[in-house]
């Protein structure tokens, strides 16, 4: 408990860490707010039976977007790339909200909104973490990054709580402007994010760039992630299918998604602040990494039980 308090105190005393924590908090808030509206809109206008199709569509969009991202990361500063990702998130979500308010409830918009929110969830934190990795030394990163990550989960908690409270009054889709506002504040705070200039060492100048998949660590993580993503999407499909069967009203569906988000965010914050450091110290990084596959395996088992129960 005292170590957790000490880590947050260190963030409060460090201006750069404090700014990063604020940005990550707002990103978590924006993602959770927009995801509740995204999921509700897709299930209400397309249906859970089309989830496999949107998963495939999102994968194809990610392949194209990732290629552009890699090229851009080699040509521009990470800070500019982070601000660009946030600005694109603002434009996509704001445009989707305007179309929804205008009465456009098409399948194309549902697919576009789903892919846009998921891309914001991936690219915005990814770029910000890349900036942070360059900003902090290895010693500072060990102290600063875990509580900064917890701030993102706390932001998601607040986003889910606010969405749960206001959706009954303003509707399931009018929460999207709150996400736009959060990303807008991120854009303002992110304008002051700076990293030290990259210094090329004499050794680095002689290194020959190799294909990414020839790096042992990258290849190992890639092959480990493939079955985990497969299991995760199967669980997500069954989860959304169950929600569609239980909730037919968009407001009730959005409220349930927000409530579930609150539960997940609370569990995530507690795990990030208390459980993860303990596991790192006692079991090491490698063993702790198996927590996620174990959680997915448990989810797959519960999904199987649920399917057998329906049968």
Tab-separated table of C-alpha atoms in Angstrom:
chain	number	residue	atom	x	y	z
A	1	UNK	CA	0.000	0.000	0.000
A	2	UNK	CA	2.759	2.422	0.958
A	3	UNK	CA	4.740	1.640	-2.188
A	4	UNK	CA	1.668	2.363	-4.329
A	5	UNK	CA	1.127	5.690	-2.585
A	6	UNK	CA	4.814	6.498	-2.985
A	7	UNK	CA	4.690	5.824	-6.740
A	8	UNK	CA	1.735	8.176	-7.208
A	9	UNK	CA	3.529	10.771	-5.074
A	10	UNK	CA	6.526	10.519	-7.400
A	11	UNK	CA	4.263	11.214	-10.370
A	12	UNK	CA	2.726	14.244	-8.665
A	13	UNK	CA	6.203	15.669	-7.993
A	14	UNK	CA	7.456	15.153	-11.563
A	15	UNK	CA	5.953	17.645	-14.079
A	16	UNK	CA	6.547	15.427	-17.113
A	17	UNK	CA	5.128	12.347	-15.400
A	18	UNK	CA	2.161	14.348	-14.157
A	19	UNK	CA	1.373	15.552	-17.683
A	20	UNK	CA	1.702	12.042	-19.126
A	21	UNK	CA	-0.546	10.666	-16.374
A	22	UNK	CA	-3.183	13.301	-17.170
A	23	UNK	CA	-3.072	12.492	-20.883
A	24	UNK	CA	-3.306	8.735	-20.279
A	25	UNK	CA	-6.195	9.322	-17.853
A	26	UNK	CA	-8.087	11.268	-20.516
A	27	UNK	CA	-7.347	8.642	-23.158
A	28	UNK	CA	-8.780	5.923	-20.913
A	29	UNK	CA	-11.807	8.121	-20.265
A	30	UNK	CA	-12.370	8.805	-23.973
A	31	UNK	CA	-11.932	5.192	-25.015
A	32	UNK	CA	-14.402	3.862	-22.446
A	33	UNK	CA	-17.014	6.524	-23.217
A	34	UNK	CA	-16.811	5.954	-26.970
A	35	UNK	CA	-16.702	2.152	-26.716
A	36	UNK	CA	-20.049	2.012	-24.899
A	37	UNK	CA	-21.684	4.016	-27.696
A	38	UNK	CA	-19.808	2.070	-30.392
A	39	UNK	CA	-20.903	-1.347	-29.145
A	40	UNK	CA	-24.482	-0.256	-28.575
A	41	UNK	CA	-24.752	1.280	-32.054
A	42	UNK	CA	-23.330	-1.808	-33.746
A	43	UNK	CA	-25.536	-4.307	-31.917
A	44	UNK	CA	-28.663	-2.195	-32.436
A	45	UNK	CA	-28.106	-1.518	-36.141
A	46	UNK	CA	-26.238	-4.585	-37.383
A	47	UNK	CA	-26.518	-7.354	-34.805
A	48	UNK	CA	-24.189	-9.722	-33.001
A	49	UNK	CA	-24.333	-12.239	-35.838
A	50	UNK	CA	-22.239	-9.824	-37.946
A	51	UNK	CA	-19.461	-9.508	-35.358
A	52	UNK	CA	-17.155	-11.996	-37.148
A	53	UNK	CA	-17.448	-9.841	-40.273
A	54	UNK	CA	-16.532	-6.644	-38.419
A	55	UNK	CA	-13.605	-8.442	-36.745
A	56	UNK	CA	-12.266	-9.355	-40.201
A	57	UNK	CA	-12.910	-5.826	-41.471
A	58	UNK	CA	-11.062	-4.344	-38.506
A	59	UNK	CA	-8.117	-6.680	-39.052
A	60	UNK	CA	-7.842	-5.583	-42.682
A	61	UNK	CA	-8.049	-1.906	-41.702
A	62	UNK	CA	-5.375	-2.440	-39.045
A	63	UNK	CA	-3.002	-4.018	-41.571
A	64	UNK	CA	-3.286	-0.959	-43.803
A	65	UNK	CA	-3.167	1.546	-40.936
A	66	UNK	CA	-0.200	-0.189	-39.319
A	67	UNK	CA	1.774	0.017	-42.553
A	68	UNK	CA	1.119	3.755	-42.736
A	69	UNK	CA	1.954	4.113	-39.034
A	70	UNK	CA	5.315	2.368	-39.412
A	71	UNK	CA	6.273	4.562	-42.370
A	72	UNK	CA	5.197	7.712	-40.540
A	73	UNK	CA	7.089	6.746	-37.371
A	74	UNK	CA	10.300	6.640	-39.397
A	75	UNK	CA	9.808	10.111	-40.854
A	76	UNK	CA	8.295	12.323	-38.131
A	77	UNK	CA	8.855	12.896	-34.432
A	78	UNK	CA	6.938	10.694	-32.041
A	79	UNK	CA	5.369	13.721	-30.350
A	80	UNK	CA	3.918	14.897	-33.664
A	81	UNK	CA	2.724	11.382	-34.430
A	82	UNK	CA	0.958	11.200	-31.051
A	83	UNK	CA	-0.777	14.539	-31.628
A	84	UNK	CA	-1.774	13.429	-35.126
A	85	UNK	CA	-3.287	10.198	-33.769
A	86	UNK	CA	-5.284	12.178	-31.193
A	87	UNK	CA	-6.465	14.677	-33.829
A	88	UNK	CA	-7.597	11.839	-36.112
A	89	UNK	CA	-9.477	10.281	-33.179
A	90	UNK	CA	-11.271	13.589	-32.589
A	91	UNK	CA	-12.217	13.894	-36.253
A	92	UNK	CA	-13.462	10.316	-36.600
A	93	UNK	CA	-15.576	10.253	-33.450
A	94	UNK	CA	-16.992	13.750	-33.983
A	95	UNK	CA	-17.955	12.898	-37.578
A	96	UNK	CA	-19.609	9.658	-36.487
A	97	UNK	CA	-21.622	11.470	-33.817
A	98	UNK	CA	-22.836	14.105	-36.296
A	99	UNK	CA	-24.021	11.367	-38.663
A	100	UNK	CA	-25.781	9.486	-35.851
A	101	UNK	CA	-27.556	12.657	-34.699
A	102	UNK	CA	-28.546	13.336	-38.316
A	103	UNK	CA	-30.359	9.998	-38.331
A	104	UNK	CA	-27.881	7.934	-40.324
A	105	UNK	CA	-28.149	4.395	-38.946
A	106	UNK	CA	-26.586	2.475	-41.784
A	107	UNK	CA	-24.484	-0.676	-41.685
A	108	UNK	CA	-21.552	1.221	-43.195
A	109	UNK	CA	-21.602	3.763	-40.363
A	110	UNK	CA	-21.778	0.956	-37.780
A	111	UNK	CA	-18.715	-0.721	-39.281
A	112	UNK	CA	-16.876	2.608	-39.583
A	113	UNK	CA	-17.619	3.635	-35.997
A	114	UNK	CA	-16.558	0.238	-34.668
A	115	UNK	CA	-13.232	0.276	-36.531
A	116	UNK	CA	-12.571	3.938	-35.706
A	117	UNK	CA	-13.022	3.512	-31.951
A	118	UNK	CA	-10.916	0.351	-31.890
A	119	UNK	CA	-8.141	2.072	-33.854
A	120	UNK	CA	-8.194	4.966	-31.353
A	121	UNK	CA	-7.945	2.399	-28.562
A	122	UNK	CA	-4.800	0.932	-30.153
A	123	UNK	CA	-2.928	3.762	-31.858
A	124	UNK	CA	-3.358	6.637	-29.385
A	125	UNK	CA	-2.038	4.786	-26.283
A	126	UNK	CA	0.590	3.003	-28.407
A	127	UNK	CA	2.071	6.281	-29.635
A	128	UNK	CA	1.916	7.903	-26.207
A	129	UNK	CA	3.707	4.944	-24.631
A	130	UNK	CA	6.395	5.209	-27.303
A	131	UNK	CA	6.890	8.873	-26.355
A	132	UNK	CA	7.063	7.983	-22.661
A	133	UNK	CA	9.635	5.245	-23.261
A	134	UNK	CA	11.930	7.870	-24.756
A	135	UNK	CA	11.177	10.479	-22.119
A	136	UNK	CA	12.059	8.486	-19.005
A	137	UNK	CA	15.253	6.681	-18.167
A	138	UNK	CA	15.148	2.974	-17.322
A	139	UNK	CA	15.261	3.761	-13.591
A	140	UNK	CA	12.498	6.368	-13.793
A	141	UNK	CA	10.362	4.164	-16.060
A	142	UNK	CA	10.336	1.352	-13.490
A	143	UNK	CA	8.843	3.764	-10.948
A	144	UNK	CA	6.682	5.966	-13.180
A	145	UNK	CA	5.115	3.802	-15.874
A	146	UNK	CA	3.034	1.354	-13.738
A	147	UNK	CA	1.125	4.117	-11.894
A	148	UNK	CA	0.751	6.065	-15.157
A	149	UNK	CA	-0.850	2.938	-16.650
A	150	UNK	CA	-3.103	2.783	-13.586
A	151	UNK	CA	-4.176	6.370	-14.340
A	152	UNK	CA	-5.429	5.141	-17.707
A	153	UNK	CA	-7.521	2.494	-15.982
A	154	UNK	CA	-8.811	5.096	-13.518
A	155	UNK	CA	-9.811	7.233	-16.510
A	156	UNK	CA	-11.664	4.247	-17.969
A	157	UNK	CA	-13.405	3.794	-14.604
A	158	UNK	CA	-14.573	7.403	-14.580
A	159	UNK	CA	-15.654	7.135	-18.207
A	160	UNK	CA	-17.740	4.041	-17.523
A	161	UNK	CA	-19.287	5.585	-14.403
A	162	UNK	CA	-20.220	8.834	-16.155
A	163	UNK	CA	-21.581	6.953	-19.162
A	164	UNK	CA	-23.668	4.776	-16.838
A	165	UNK	CA	-25.109	7.867	-15.131
A	166	UNK	CA	-25.859	10.128	-18.108
A	167	UNK	CA	-26.901	7.663	-20.808
A	168	UNK	CA	-30.418	7.403	-19.417
A	169	UNK	CA	-30.829	11.183	-19.776
A	170	UNK	CA	-28.983	12.122	-22.968
A	171	UNK	CA	-29.261	8.830	-24.848
A	172	UNK	CA	-26.802	6.057	-25.696
A	173	UNK	CA	-24.965	7.924	-28.476
A	174	UNK	CA	-24.742	11.486	-27.156
A	175	UNK	CA	-21.890	10.408	-24.920
A	176	UNK	CA	-19.578	10.580	-27.950
A	177	UNK	CA	-19.028	14.367	-27.561
A	178	UNK	CA	-17.644	13.665	-24.078
A	179	UNK	CA	-15.006	11.468	-25.689
A	180	UNK	CA	-14.274	14.231	-28.216
A	181	UNK	CA	-13.803	16.731	-25.371
A	182	UNK	CA	-11.467	14.346	-23.548
A	183	UNK	CA	-9.368	13.828	-26.661
A	184	UNK	CA	-9.372	17.598	-27.234
A	185	UNK	CA	-7.887	18.195	-23.788
A	186	UNK	CA	-5.339	15.460	-24.585
A	187	UNK	CA	-4.395	17.389	-27.704
A	188	UNK	CA	-3.869	20.548	-25.632
A	189	UNK	CA	-1.812	18.828	-22.943
A	190	UNK	CA	0.107	16.788	-25.511
A	191	UNK	CA	1.328	19.931	-27.264
A	192	UNK	CA	3.851	20.364	-24.437
A	193	UNK	CA	5.103	16.781	-24.433
A	194	UNK	CA	8.769	16.654	-25.320
A	195	UNK	CA	11.373	13.919	-25.449
A	196	UNK	CA	15.131	14.356	-25.417
A	197	UNK	CA	16.743	14.340	-28.865
A	198	UNK	CA	17.916	10.942	-30.041
A	199	UNK	CA	21.665	10.502	-29.788
A	200	UNK	CA	23.268	8.082	-32.220
A	201	UNK	CA	26.075	6.109	-30.645
A	202	UNK	CA	29.102	4.895	-32.522
A	203	UNK	CA	27.805	1.365	-32.138
A	204	UNK	CA	24.339	2.276	-33.396
A	205	UNK	CA	25.691	3.736	-36.627
A	206	UNK	CA	27.121	0.357	-37.610
A	207	UNK	CA	23.973	-1.631	-36.831
A	208	UNK	CA	22.245	-3.028	-39.890
A	209	UNK	CA	18.449	-2.906	-39.814
A	210	UNK	CA	16.856	-6.332	-40.089
A	211	UNK	CA	13.324	-7.456	-40.890
A	212	UNK	CA	11.146	-7.141	-37.822
A	213	UNK	CA	10.173	-10.812	-37.647
A	214	UNK	CA	13.840	-11.871	-37.537
A	215	UNK	CA	14.064	-10.409	-34.039
A	216	UNK	CA	13.562	-13.365	-31.643
A	217	UNK	CA	11.554	-11.394	-29.079
A	218	UNK	CA	9.222	-9.893	-31.691
A	219	UNK	CA	8.653	-13.253	-33.377
A	220	UNK	CA	7.959	-14.994	-30.051
A	221	UNK	CA	5.459	-12.361	-28.916
A	222	UNK	CA	3.742	-12.412	-32.300
A	223	UNK	CA	3.233	-16.177	-32.298
A	224	UNK	CA	2.057	-16.070	-28.682
A	225	UNK	CA	-0.451	-13.328	-29.423
A	226	UNK	CA	-2.138	-15.089	-32.357
A	227	UNK	CA	-3.987	-17.752	-30.331
A	228	UNK	CA	-4.749	-15.232	-27.599
A	229	UNK	CA	-6.431	-12.879	-30.069
A	230	UNK	CA	-8.400	-15.804	-31.496
A	231	UNK	CA	-9.677	-16.778	-28.061
A	232	UNK	CA	-10.380	-13.153	-27.117
A	233	UNK	CA	-12.523	-12.544	-30.191
A	234	UNK	CA	-14.447	-15.782	-29.695
A	235	UNK	CA	-15.207	-14.751	-26.107
A	236	UNK	CA	-16.146	-11.247	-27.242
A	237	UNK	CA	-18.513	-12.666	-29.850
A	238	UNK	CA	-20.323	-14.841	-27.319
A	239	UNK	CA	-20.415	-11.975	-24.804
A	240	UNK	CA	-22.019	-9.581	-27.277
A	241	UNK	CA	-24.407	-12.286	-28.485
A	242	UNK	CA	-25.603	-12.821	-24.933
A	243	UNK	CA	-26.063	-9.072	-24.433
A	244	UNK	CA	-28.113	-8.769	-27.608
A	245	UNK	CA	-30.431	-11.532	-26.403
A	246	UNK	CA	-30.958	-9.963	-22.987
A	247	UNK	CA	-31.140	-6.234	-23.836
A	248	UNK	CA	-33.294	-5.026	-26.711
A	249	UNK	CA	-33.387	-1.364	-25.684
A	250	UNK	CA	-30.359	0.757	-26.698
A	251	UNK	CA	-30.295	2.723	-23.430
A	252	UNK	CA	-30.422	-0.395	-21.253
A	253	UNK	CA	-27.746	-2.030	-23.389
A	254	UNK	CA	-25.461	0.997	-23.077
A	255	UNK	CA	-26.021	1.143	-19.317
A	256	UNK	CA	-25.094	-2.521	-18.954
A	257	UNK	CA	-21.933	-2.070	-21.046
A	258	UNK	CA	-20.954	0.905	-18.883
A	259	UNK	CA	-21.649	-1.030	-15.685
A	260	UNK	CA	-19.521	-3.912	-16.889
A	261	UNK	CA	-16.825	-1.384	-17.793
A	262	UNK	CA	-16.884	-0.065	-14.228
A	263	UNK	CA	-16.337	-3.578	-12.862
A	264	UNK	CA	-13.480	-4.258	-15.275
A	265	UNK	CA	-11.836	-0.897	-14.586
A	266	UNK	CA	-11.971	-1.382	-10.807
A	267	UNK	CA	-10.443	-4.841	-11.147
A	268	UNK	CA	-7.809	-3.457	-13.509
A	269	UNK	CA	-6.813	-0.599	-11.210
A	270	UNK	CA	-6.522	-2.852	-8.173
A	271	UNK	CA	-4.495	-5.400	-10.142
A	272	UNK	CA	-2.202	-2.773	-11.677
A	273	UNK	CA	-1.497	-1.025	-8.373
A	274	UNK	CA	-1.292	-3.961	-5.973
A	275	UNK	CA	-1.194	-7.368	-7.695
A	276	UNK	CA	1.142	-6.755	-10.645
A	277	UNK	CA	4.081	-5.345	-8.603
A	278	UNK	CA	3.737	-8.249	-6.163
A	279	UNK	CA	3.804	-10.819	-8.985
A	280	UNK	CA	6.785	-9.094	-10.602
A	281	UNK	CA	8.749	-9.263	-7.350
A	282	UNK	CA	7.798	-12.840	-6.444
A	283	UNK	CA	7.397	-14.593	-9.808
A	284	UNK	CA	9.302	-12.457	-12.292
A	285	UNK	CA	8.184	-10.870	-15.540
A	286	UNK	CA	8.069	-14.080	-17.577
A	287	UNK	CA	5.771	-15.933	-15.189
A	288	UNK	CA	3.565	-12.904	-14.634
A	289	UNK	CA	3.046	-12.635	-18.377
A	290	UNK	CA	1.065	-15.885	-18.250
A	291	UNK	CA	-1.661	-14.178	-16.222
A	292	UNK	CA	-3.275	-12.882	-19.409
A	293	UNK	CA	-3.332	-16.231	-21.268
A	294	UNK	CA	-4.658	-17.864	-18.108
A	295	UNK	CA	-7.469	-15.303	-17.911
A	296	UNK	CA	-8.324	-15.917	-21.573
A	297	UNK	CA	-8.356	-19.673	-20.998
A	298	UNK	CA	-10.741	-19.205	-18.072
A	299	UNK	CA	-12.960	-16.998	-20.233
A	300	UNK	CA	-12.970	-19.609	-22.996
A	301	UNK	CA	-13.977	-22.280	-20.469
A	302	UNK	CA	-16.826	-20.118	-19.174
A	303	UNK	CA	-17.943	-19.426	-22.747
A	304	UNK	CA	-18.038	-23.168	-23.389
A	305	UNK	CA	-20.119	-23.736	-20.276
A	306	UNK	CA	-22.465	-20.947	-21.385
A	307	UNK	CA	-22.862	-22.498	-24.837
A	308	UNK	CA	-23.562	-25.940	-23.342
A	309	UNK	CA	-26.090	-24.368	-20.984
A	310	UNK	CA	-27.936	-22.764	-23.906
A	311	UNK	CA	-27.912	-26.102	-25.708
